[in-house]
Structures are given as C-alpha cells and as structure tokens.
Short mmCIF file of C-alpha atoms and ligand atoms in Angstrom, two decimals:
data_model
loop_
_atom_site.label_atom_id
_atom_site.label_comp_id
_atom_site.label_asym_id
_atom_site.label_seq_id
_atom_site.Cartn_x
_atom_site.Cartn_y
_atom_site.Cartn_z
CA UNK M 796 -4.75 13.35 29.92
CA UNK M 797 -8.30 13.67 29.05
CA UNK M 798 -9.13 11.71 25.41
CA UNK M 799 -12.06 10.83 23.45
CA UNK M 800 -12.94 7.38 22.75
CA UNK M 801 -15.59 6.51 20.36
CA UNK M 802 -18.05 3.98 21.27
CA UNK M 803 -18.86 2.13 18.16
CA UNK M 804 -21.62 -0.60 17.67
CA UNK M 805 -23.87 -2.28 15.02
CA UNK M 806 -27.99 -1.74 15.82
CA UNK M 807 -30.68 -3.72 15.16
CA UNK M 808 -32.42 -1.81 11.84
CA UNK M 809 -33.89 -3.85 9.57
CA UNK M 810 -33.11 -5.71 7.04
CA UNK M 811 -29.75 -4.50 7.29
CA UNK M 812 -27.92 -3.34 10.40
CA UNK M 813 -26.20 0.05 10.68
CA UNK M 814 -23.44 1.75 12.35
CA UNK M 815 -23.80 3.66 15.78
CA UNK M 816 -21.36 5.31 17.76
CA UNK M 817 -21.28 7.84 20.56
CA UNK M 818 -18.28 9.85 22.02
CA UNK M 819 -16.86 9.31 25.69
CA UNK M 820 -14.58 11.81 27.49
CA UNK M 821 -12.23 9.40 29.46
CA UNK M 822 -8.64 9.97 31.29
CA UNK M 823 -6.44 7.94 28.17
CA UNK M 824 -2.96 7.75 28.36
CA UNK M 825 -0.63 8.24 24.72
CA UNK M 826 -3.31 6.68 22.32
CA UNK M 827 -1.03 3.43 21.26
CA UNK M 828 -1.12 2.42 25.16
CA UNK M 829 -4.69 2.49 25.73
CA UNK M 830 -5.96 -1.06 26.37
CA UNK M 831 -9.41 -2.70 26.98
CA UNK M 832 -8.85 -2.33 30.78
CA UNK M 833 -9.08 1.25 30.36
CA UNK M 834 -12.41 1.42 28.45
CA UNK M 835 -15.27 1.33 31.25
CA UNK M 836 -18.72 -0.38 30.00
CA UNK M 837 -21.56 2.11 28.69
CA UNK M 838 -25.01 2.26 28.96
CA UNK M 839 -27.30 3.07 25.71
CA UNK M 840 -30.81 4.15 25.05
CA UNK M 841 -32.08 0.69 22.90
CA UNK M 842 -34.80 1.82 22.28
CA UNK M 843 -34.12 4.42 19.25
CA UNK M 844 -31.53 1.99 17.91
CA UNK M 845 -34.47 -0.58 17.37
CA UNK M 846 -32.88 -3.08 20.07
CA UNK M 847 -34.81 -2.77 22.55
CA UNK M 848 -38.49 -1.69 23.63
CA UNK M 849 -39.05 2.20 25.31
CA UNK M 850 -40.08 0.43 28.96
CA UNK M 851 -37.55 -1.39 29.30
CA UNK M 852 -34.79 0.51 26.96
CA UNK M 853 -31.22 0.17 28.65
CA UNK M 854 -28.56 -1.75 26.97
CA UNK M 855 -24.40 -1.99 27.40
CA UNK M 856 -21.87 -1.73 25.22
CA UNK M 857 -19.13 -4.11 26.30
CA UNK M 858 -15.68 -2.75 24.95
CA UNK M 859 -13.80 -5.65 22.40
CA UNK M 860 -11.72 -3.57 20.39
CA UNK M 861 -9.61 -0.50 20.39
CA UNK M 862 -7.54 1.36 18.02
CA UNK M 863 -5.68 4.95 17.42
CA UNK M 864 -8.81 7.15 16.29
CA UNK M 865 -7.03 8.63 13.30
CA UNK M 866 -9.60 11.89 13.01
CA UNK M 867 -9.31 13.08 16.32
CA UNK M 868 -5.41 12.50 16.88
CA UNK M 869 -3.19 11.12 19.22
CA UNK M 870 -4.55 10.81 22.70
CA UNK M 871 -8.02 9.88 21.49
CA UNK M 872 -9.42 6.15 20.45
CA UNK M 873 -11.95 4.25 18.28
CA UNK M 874 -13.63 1.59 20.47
CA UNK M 875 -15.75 -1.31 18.77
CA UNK M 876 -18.22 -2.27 21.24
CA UNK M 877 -20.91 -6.19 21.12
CA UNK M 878 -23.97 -5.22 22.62
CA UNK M 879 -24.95 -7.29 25.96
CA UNK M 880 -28.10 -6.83 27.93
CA UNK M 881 -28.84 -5.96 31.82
CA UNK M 882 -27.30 -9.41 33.09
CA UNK M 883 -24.31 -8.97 30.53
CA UNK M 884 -25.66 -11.64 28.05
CA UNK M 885 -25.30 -11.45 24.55
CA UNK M 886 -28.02 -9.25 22.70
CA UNK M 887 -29.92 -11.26 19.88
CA UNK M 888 -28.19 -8.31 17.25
CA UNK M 889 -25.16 -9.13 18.54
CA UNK M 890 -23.57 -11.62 15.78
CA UNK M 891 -20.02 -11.11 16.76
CA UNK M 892 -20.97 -13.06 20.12
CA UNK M 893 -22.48 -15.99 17.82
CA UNK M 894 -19.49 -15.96 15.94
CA UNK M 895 -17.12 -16.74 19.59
CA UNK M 896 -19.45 -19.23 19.88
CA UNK M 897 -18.40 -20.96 17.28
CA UNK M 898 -14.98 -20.34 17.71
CA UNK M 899 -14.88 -21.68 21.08
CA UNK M 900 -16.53 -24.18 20.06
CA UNK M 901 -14.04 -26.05 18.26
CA UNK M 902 -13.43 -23.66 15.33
CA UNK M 903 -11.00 -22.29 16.15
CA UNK M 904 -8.79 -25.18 15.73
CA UNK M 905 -8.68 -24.54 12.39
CA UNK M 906 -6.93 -21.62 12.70
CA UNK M 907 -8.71 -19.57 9.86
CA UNK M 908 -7.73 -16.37 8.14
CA UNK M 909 -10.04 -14.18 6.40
CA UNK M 910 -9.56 -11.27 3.86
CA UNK M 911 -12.71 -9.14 2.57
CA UNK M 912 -13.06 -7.16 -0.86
CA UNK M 913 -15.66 -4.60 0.36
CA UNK M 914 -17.33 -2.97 -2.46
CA UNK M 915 -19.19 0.01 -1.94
CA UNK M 916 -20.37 3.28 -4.20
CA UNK M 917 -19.92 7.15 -3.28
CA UNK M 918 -23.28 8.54 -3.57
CA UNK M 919 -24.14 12.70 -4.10
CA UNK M 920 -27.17 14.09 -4.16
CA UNK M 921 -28.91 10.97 -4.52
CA UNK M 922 -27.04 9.34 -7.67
CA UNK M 923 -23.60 8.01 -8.03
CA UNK M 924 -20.80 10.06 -8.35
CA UNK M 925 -19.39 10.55 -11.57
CA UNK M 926 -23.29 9.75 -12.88
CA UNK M 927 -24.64 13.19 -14.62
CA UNK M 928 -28.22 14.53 -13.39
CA UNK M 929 -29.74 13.35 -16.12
CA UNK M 930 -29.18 10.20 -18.35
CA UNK M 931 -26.31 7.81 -17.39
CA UNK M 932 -22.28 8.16 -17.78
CA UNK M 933 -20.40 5.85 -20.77
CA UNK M 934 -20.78 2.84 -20.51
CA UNK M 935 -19.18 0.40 -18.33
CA UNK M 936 -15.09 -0.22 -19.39
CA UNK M 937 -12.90 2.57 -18.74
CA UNK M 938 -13.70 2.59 -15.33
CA UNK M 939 -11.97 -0.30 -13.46
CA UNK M 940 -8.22 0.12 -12.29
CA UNK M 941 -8.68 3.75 -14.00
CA UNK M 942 -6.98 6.82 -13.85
CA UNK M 943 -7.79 10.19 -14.97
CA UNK M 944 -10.66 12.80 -14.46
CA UNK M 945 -12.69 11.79 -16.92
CA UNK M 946 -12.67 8.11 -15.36
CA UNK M 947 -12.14 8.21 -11.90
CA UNK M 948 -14.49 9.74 -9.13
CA UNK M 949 -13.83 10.26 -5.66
CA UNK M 950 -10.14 9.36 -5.65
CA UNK M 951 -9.29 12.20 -2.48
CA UNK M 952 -11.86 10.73 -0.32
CA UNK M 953 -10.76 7.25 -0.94
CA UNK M 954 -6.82 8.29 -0.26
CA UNK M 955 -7.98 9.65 2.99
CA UNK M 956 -9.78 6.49 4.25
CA UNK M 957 -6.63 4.69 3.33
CA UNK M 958 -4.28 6.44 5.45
CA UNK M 959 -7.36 6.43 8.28
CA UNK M 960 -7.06 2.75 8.12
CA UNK M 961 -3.34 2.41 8.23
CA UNK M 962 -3.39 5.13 11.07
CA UNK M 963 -5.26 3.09 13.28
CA UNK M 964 -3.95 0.36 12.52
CA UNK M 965 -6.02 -1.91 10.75
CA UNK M 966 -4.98 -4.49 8.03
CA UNK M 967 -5.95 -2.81 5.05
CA UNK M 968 -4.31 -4.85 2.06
CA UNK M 969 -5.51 -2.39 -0.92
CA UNK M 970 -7.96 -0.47 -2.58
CA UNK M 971 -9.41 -0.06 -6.19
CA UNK M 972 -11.36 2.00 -8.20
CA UNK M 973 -14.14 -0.71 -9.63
CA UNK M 974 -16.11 -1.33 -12.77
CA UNK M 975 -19.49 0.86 -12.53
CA UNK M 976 -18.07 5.11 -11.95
CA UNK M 977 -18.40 5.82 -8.78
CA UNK M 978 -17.59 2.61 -7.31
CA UNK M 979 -14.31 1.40 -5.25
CA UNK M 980 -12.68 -1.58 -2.89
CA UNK M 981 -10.83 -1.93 -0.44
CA UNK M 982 -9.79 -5.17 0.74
CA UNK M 983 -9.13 -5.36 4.12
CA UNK M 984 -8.15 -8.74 6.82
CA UNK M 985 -4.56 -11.54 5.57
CA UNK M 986 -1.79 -9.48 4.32
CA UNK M 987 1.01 -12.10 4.91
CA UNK M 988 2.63 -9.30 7.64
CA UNK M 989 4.34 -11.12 10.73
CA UNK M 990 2.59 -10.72 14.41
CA UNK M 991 -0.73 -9.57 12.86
CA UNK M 992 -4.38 -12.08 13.11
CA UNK M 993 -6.52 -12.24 10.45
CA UNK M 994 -8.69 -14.88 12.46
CA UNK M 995 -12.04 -14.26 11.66
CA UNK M 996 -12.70 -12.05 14.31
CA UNK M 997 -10.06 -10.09 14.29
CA UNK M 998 -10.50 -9.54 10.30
CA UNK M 999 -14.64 -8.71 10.91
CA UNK M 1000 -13.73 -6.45 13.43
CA UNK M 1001 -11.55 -4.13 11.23
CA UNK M 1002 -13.86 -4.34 8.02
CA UNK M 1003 -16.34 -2.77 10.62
CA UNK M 1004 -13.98 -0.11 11.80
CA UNK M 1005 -12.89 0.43 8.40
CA UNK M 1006 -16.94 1.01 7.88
CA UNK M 1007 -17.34 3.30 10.47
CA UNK M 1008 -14.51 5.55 9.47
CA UNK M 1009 -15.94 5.52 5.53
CA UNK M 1010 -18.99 6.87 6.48
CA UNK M 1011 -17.22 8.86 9.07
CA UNK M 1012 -14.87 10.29 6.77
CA UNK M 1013 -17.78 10.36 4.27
CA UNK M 1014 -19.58 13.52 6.57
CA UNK M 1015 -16.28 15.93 5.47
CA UNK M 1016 -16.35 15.20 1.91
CA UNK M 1017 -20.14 15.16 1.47
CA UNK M 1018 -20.04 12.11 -0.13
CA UNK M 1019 -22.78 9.11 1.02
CA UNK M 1020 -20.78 5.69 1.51
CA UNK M 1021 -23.46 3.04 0.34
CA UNK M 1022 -23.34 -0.66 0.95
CA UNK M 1023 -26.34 -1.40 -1.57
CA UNK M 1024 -25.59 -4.84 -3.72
CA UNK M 1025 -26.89 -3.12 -6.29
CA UNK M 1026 -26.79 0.66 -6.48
CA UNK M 1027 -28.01 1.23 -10.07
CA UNK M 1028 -30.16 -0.91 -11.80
CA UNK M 1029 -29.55 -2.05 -15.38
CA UNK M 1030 -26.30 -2.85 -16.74
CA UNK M 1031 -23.87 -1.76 -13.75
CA UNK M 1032 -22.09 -3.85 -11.66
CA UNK M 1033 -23.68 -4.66 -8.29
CA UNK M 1034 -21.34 -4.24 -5.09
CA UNK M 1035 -20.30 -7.16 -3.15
CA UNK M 1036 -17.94 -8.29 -0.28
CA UNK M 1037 -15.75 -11.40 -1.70
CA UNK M 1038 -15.06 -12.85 1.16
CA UNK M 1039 -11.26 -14.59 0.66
CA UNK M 1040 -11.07 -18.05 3.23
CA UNK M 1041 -8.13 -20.29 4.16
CA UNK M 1042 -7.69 -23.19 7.08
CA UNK M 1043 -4.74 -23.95 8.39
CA UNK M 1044 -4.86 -27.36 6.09
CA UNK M 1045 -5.79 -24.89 3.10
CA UNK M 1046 -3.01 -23.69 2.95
CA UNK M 1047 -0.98 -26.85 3.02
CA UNK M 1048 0.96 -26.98 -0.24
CA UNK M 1049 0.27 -30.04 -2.32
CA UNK M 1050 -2.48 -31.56 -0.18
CA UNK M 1051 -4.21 -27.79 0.87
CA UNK M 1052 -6.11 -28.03 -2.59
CA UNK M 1053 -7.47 -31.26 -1.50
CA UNK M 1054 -8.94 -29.37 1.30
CA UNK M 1055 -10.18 -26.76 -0.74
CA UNK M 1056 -11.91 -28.98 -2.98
CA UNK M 1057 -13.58 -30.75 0.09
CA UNK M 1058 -14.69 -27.36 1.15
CA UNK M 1059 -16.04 -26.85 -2.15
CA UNK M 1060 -17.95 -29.46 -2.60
CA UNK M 1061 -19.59 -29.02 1.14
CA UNK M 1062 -19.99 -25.36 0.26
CA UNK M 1063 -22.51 -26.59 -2.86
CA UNK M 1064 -24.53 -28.79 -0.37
CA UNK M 1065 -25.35 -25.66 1.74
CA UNK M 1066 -25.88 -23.33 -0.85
CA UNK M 1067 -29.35 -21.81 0.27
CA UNK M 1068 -27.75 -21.20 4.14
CA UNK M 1069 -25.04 -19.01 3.34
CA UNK M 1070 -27.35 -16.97 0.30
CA UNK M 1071 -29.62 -16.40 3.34
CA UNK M 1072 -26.98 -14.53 5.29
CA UNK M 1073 -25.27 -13.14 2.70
CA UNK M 1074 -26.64 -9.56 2.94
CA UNK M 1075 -30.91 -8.24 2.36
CA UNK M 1076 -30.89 -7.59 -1.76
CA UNK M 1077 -28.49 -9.79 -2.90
CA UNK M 1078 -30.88 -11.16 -5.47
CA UNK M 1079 -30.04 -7.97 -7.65
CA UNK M 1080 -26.60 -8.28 -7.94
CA UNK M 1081 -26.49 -12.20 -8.62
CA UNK M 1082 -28.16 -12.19 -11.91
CA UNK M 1083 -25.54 -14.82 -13.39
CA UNK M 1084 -24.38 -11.12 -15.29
CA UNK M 1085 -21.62 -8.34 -13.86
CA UNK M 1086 -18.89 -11.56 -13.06
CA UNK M 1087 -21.87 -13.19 -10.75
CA UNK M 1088 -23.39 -16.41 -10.34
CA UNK M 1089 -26.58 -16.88 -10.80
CA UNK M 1090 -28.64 -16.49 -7.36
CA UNK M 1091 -30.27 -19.96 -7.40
CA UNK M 1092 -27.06 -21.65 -8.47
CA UNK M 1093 -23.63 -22.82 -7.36
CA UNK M 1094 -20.56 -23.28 -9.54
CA UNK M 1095 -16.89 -23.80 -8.32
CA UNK M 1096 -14.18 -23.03 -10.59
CA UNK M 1097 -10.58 -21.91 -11.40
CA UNK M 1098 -10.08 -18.49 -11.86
CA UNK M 1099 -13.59 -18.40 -12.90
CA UNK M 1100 -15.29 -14.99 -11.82
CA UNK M 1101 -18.65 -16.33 -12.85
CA UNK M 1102 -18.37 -19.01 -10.24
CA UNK M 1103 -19.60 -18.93 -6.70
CA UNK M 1104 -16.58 -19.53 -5.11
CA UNK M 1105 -13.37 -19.05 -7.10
CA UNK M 1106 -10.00 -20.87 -6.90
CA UNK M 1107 -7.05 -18.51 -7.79
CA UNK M 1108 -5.02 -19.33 -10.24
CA UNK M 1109 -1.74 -19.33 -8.33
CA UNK M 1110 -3.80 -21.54 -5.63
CA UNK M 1111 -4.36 -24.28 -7.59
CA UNK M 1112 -0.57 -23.98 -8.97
CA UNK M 1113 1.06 -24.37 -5.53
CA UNK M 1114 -1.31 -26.89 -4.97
CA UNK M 1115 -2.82 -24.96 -1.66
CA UNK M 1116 -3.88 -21.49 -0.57
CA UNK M 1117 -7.20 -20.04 -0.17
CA UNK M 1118 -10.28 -19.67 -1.91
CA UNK M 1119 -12.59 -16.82 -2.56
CA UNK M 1120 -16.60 -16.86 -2.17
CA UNK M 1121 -17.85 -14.68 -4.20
CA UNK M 1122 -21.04 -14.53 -3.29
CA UNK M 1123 -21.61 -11.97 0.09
CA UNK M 1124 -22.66 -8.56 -0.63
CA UNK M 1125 -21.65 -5.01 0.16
CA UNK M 1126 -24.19 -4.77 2.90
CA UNK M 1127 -23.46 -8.33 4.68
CA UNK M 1128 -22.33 -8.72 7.75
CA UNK M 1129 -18.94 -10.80 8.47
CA UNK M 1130 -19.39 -12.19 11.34
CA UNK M 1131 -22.52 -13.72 9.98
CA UNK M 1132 -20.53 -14.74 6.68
CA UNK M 1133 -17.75 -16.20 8.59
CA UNK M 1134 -20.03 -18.69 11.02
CA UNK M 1135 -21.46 -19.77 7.91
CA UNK M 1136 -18.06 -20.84 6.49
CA UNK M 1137 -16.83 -22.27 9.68
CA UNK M 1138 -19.83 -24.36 10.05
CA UNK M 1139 -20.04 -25.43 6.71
CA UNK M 1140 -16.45 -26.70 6.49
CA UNK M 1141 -16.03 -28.20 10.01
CA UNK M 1142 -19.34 -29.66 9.80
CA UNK M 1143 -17.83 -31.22 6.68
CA UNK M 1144 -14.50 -32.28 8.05
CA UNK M 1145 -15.71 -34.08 10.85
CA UNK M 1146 -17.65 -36.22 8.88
CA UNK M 1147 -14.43 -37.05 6.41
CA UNK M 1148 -13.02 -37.82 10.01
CA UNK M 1149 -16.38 -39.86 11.35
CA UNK M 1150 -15.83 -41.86 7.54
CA UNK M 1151 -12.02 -42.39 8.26
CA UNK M 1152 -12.58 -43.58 11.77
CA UNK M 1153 -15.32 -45.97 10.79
CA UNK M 1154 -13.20 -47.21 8.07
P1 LIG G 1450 -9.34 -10.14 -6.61
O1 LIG G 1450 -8.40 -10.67 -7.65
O2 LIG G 1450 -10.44 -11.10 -6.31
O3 LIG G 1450 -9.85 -8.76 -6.90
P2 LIG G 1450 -7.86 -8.85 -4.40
O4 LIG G 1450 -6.45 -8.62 -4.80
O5 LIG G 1450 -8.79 -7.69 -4.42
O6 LIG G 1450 -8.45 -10.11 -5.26
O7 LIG G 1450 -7.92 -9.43 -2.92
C1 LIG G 1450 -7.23 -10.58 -2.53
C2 LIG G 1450 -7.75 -10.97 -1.15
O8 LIG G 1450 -7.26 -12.27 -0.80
C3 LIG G 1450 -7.35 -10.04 -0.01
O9 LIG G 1450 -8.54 -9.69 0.71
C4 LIG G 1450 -6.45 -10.91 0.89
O10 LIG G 1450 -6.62 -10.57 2.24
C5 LIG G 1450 -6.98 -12.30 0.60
N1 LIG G 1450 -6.04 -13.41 0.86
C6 LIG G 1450 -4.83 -13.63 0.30
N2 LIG G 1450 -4.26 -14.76 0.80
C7 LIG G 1450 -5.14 -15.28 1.69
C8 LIG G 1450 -5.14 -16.45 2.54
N3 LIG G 1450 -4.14 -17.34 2.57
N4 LIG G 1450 -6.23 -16.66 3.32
C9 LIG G 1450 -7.27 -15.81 3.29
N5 LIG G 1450 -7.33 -14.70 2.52
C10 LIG G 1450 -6.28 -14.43 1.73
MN1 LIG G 1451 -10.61 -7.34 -5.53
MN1 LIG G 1452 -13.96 -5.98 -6.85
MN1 LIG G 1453 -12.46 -10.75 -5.72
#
C-alpha cells in the first residue's frame, strides 16, 4: 500500500529554530509496522531553511523516529528526521546528534528520564485568545485549572492535540489550562508506564513531535501555537518548559535526595551555561515575578516555585525522586536543555568519585 510519511526536522532560523516538514509518498505497510528500515534518506533544499548556502544547498534528512501520523490515518506516518550533510555528518543545527554524543559518551550510564511541562499560548489575529481587541481580559486568577466559557479558551483545539498525541503514540502525561487566558501545558516524557523510555532522547523526540502536530493541528482551528517566554508583556505569566530530571541514583529512596542535593548544588555553579541555552528571550519571563527566579540568580528549594530548580514535596518525603528546573522556556530546545543537565551532573559526579578515590 502506498502511505504518506512526513518528513519532519528542526532548521537553522535564528535565534530560535523552527519546525519543517515535507510529505513523502512511500510503499508503507499497516502504519504500527512501519520501521526505520522502511524510511529511505531525503534530500532537502538548505538553503531556504537557513542551513545551508544557495551554491552549495543540498542537505539529508536521516530518518530517527517514526510514529502513527494521527491526521492522515492508518497507513500513513510521522517521521522525525537529524539533519546530516553530503558525507552523512552531523549538521552544526543538528543538536539531537550533540546530545548522542553525550550519551555515548558515558551518559548514558546514568540512565536518565526526562518529563517536560511545555507551555505555550493560542494566538488569533495577532493577540491571545480569550484577550479582547482592545484593552486586556480580568486579571490574572480565574484562569488556571479553569473551567467554563468565560475562563477557558481554546479547550477543542487542545482536546484534539491530546488524542493526536496518544494516537501516535507519544508519552503525553497531561495537559492544563495555565495562569494568563489563552495559555495551556502539556507535559509530555516519564509517566511511570511499563516498556516505555523516557531517556532523554526518546522524551526530546516526542516533545518535538508533539510540536509539530500543535502547530499542525493549529492550521484547522486557525489558531497560532506560540512558543514565546513571554507572550504579553506586563503582569501575565511568561511561558516556559519545566524541564522534570531524575538519574537512576535520583531516584534511590533514602539516599536519591542525597543525589539530588549534589545535583543541586553543581547546578548553582553552572548557572550562566544552562541560562544560555535555555531558549532566545528568556530574560522576560524570569523577572523573579509570575512563580520565576530571578534571571541573574539561582535558588534551590522545596516546593518552592520561586526557585530555580524545585524539589517536590513528595520527593523530599520518600527521600528520592526527581527534581524540576524551572528555568527553560517555551521556545528552548531539549536536546540542548538535556546536554546541559547531563554535563552538569556527571561532570559533578565524577569529581565526588575523583574525591572518594583520592581519599
Ligand atoms: P507541576 O506540579 O510542576 O505543574 P506537572 O504535574 O505538570 O508538575 O508535571 C510533572 C512532571 O514530572 C511530568 O512532566 C512528569 O513526566 C515528570 N516526572 C515525574 N516523575 C519523574 C521522574 N522520576 N523523573 C523525571 N520526570 C518525572
Ligand atoms: Mn505543570
Ligand atoms: Mn505550568
Ligand atoms: Mn512545573
């Protein structure tokens, strides 16, 4: 049977880089037995996706991921693609392949799972939904967690990502309607189910997807998915991506907290690094206002949402778990956001083992 699979990449716009895909008519078998093997390599024009220069334009997408494509049906597939050059290296845009690196590198010994929060704000004509043409909706309150049509904007788009995402199979955990109108979550990555990965690539990989088919999904509704950290100016919450991190000596309980606390205290030494990859604008949502920390600081704390990087509650209870950095915005990317955290934490653990070997 003929299918169509969706080639799906990340480009190289700056600051921020956005989705591309394109649509490939390939012989698939029953959508839920299509595997990488299947998906042939594809050639792209670089140049208008601001990767490459017009002389010397072509580029490949190298097939990493596949899933049911939930909008086109059975028999068709979403295919998330790294970008590689003519002699099948990495391309310099192409993050996830920094993020292997790491991995490979020793990381992955520590056996992390991820879970993101992605924020983001339904835009209409040019202003958030549920904000009136002129002047600005109540304020801020009645909006979180809300129900009701005088509180609660967008709710039949965001029910129709949801079953997208469960359709195709990716680990969405929940969604929420957030504090500023107009404004929801989804978290998406750990869900405690048997036989599924949240390793950090894994997890990345379906908060992309679950991108792609937002904005995607965004075309039928004509709504305008935005990523901004910090949609409306003035006293609305900004948008972020808190991005939830455990190792597998985390989650230990009794000594995981130890680990956490470790992590923590690492995490404060390399404050400046991770801000820097964060996501372009972040500055605008962490005002130390709207349950943020302060750009220019870092604060760790128990169920603190003015912290950084937040312990749960029930985490420090059980004495292990995960904690949550707070810090990432809408717009980052989280491949980026998880080589920071690897490197940050394994650089730290080797040098708690380099102290206990010496000693
Ligand atoms: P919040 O109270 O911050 O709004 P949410 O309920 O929205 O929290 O999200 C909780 C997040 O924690 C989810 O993304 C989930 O995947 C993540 N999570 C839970 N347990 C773990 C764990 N052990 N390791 C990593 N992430 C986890
Ligand atoms: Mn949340
Ligand atoms: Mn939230
Ligand atoms: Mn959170």
């Amino acid at each position: 049977m003929l299918g169509q699979a969706e080639y799906i990449w990340l480009d190289g716009e700056q600051p921020t880089q956005q989705l591309r895909s394109k649509t490939r008519i390939l012989p698939l078998p029953d959508n839920r037995a299509v595997d990488l093997s299947m998906l042939p390599e594809w050639s792209f024009d670089g140049s208008s996706t601001y990767q490459a220069a017009g002389d010397d334009s072509d580029l490949t997408l190298t097939p990493v991921a596949v899933t049911p494509d939930p909008i086109r049906g059975k028999g068709n597939v979403l295919v998330l693609c790294e970008v590689t050059t003519g002699d099948g290296t990495p391309h310099s845009s192409n993050t996830r392949a920094q993020l292997r690196r790491v991995l490979d590198a020793g990381a992955g010994s520590e056996e992390a799972w991820v879970g993101f929060e992605q924020e983001y704000t339904l835009f209409r004509d040019e202003r958030p939904l549920g904000f009136p043409e002129r002047g600005f909706p109540a304020p801020q309150g009645p909006f979180y967690c809300g129900v009701g049509v005088d509180r609660v904007y967008g709710r039949e788009f965001v029910e129709t990502h949801t079953m997208a995402c469960i359709e195709a199979g990716l680990m969405i955990y929940g969604t929420n309607a957030e504090v500023m109108p107009g404004q929801w979550e989804f978290q998406i990555g750990y869900r405690g189910i048997e036989d599924e990965s949240a390793d950090p690539i894994n997890a990345s990989d379906h908060l992309i997807l679950a991108r792609w088919l937002l904005r995607r999904l965004g075309e039928q509704f004509g709504l305008d998915p935005r990523f901004d950290p910090k949609p409306a100016r003035g006293d609305w919450n900004g948008a972020g991506a808190h991005t939830n991190f455990s190792t597998r000596s985390m989650r230990e309980p009794g000594s995981g907290i130890h680990a956490i606390r470790r992590a923590m205290h690492r995490l404060g030494a390399t404050h400046d690094t991770h801000i820097a990859c964060y996501g372009h604008g972040l500055e605008h949502r962490l005002t130390g206002q709207h349950e943020t920390c302060e750009i220019g600081q870092f604060r760790g704390g128990v169920a603190d949402r003015s912290a950084s990087i937040r312990i749960p509650r029930h985490v420090e209870r059980r004495g292990g778990g995960y904690f949550e950095d707070r810090r990432p915005g809408a717009n980052c990317d989280p491949y980026l956001v998880c080589t920071a955290l690897l490197t940050t934490i394994r650089a730290h653990e080797s040098a708690v083992d380099g102290l206990a070997k010496a000693g």
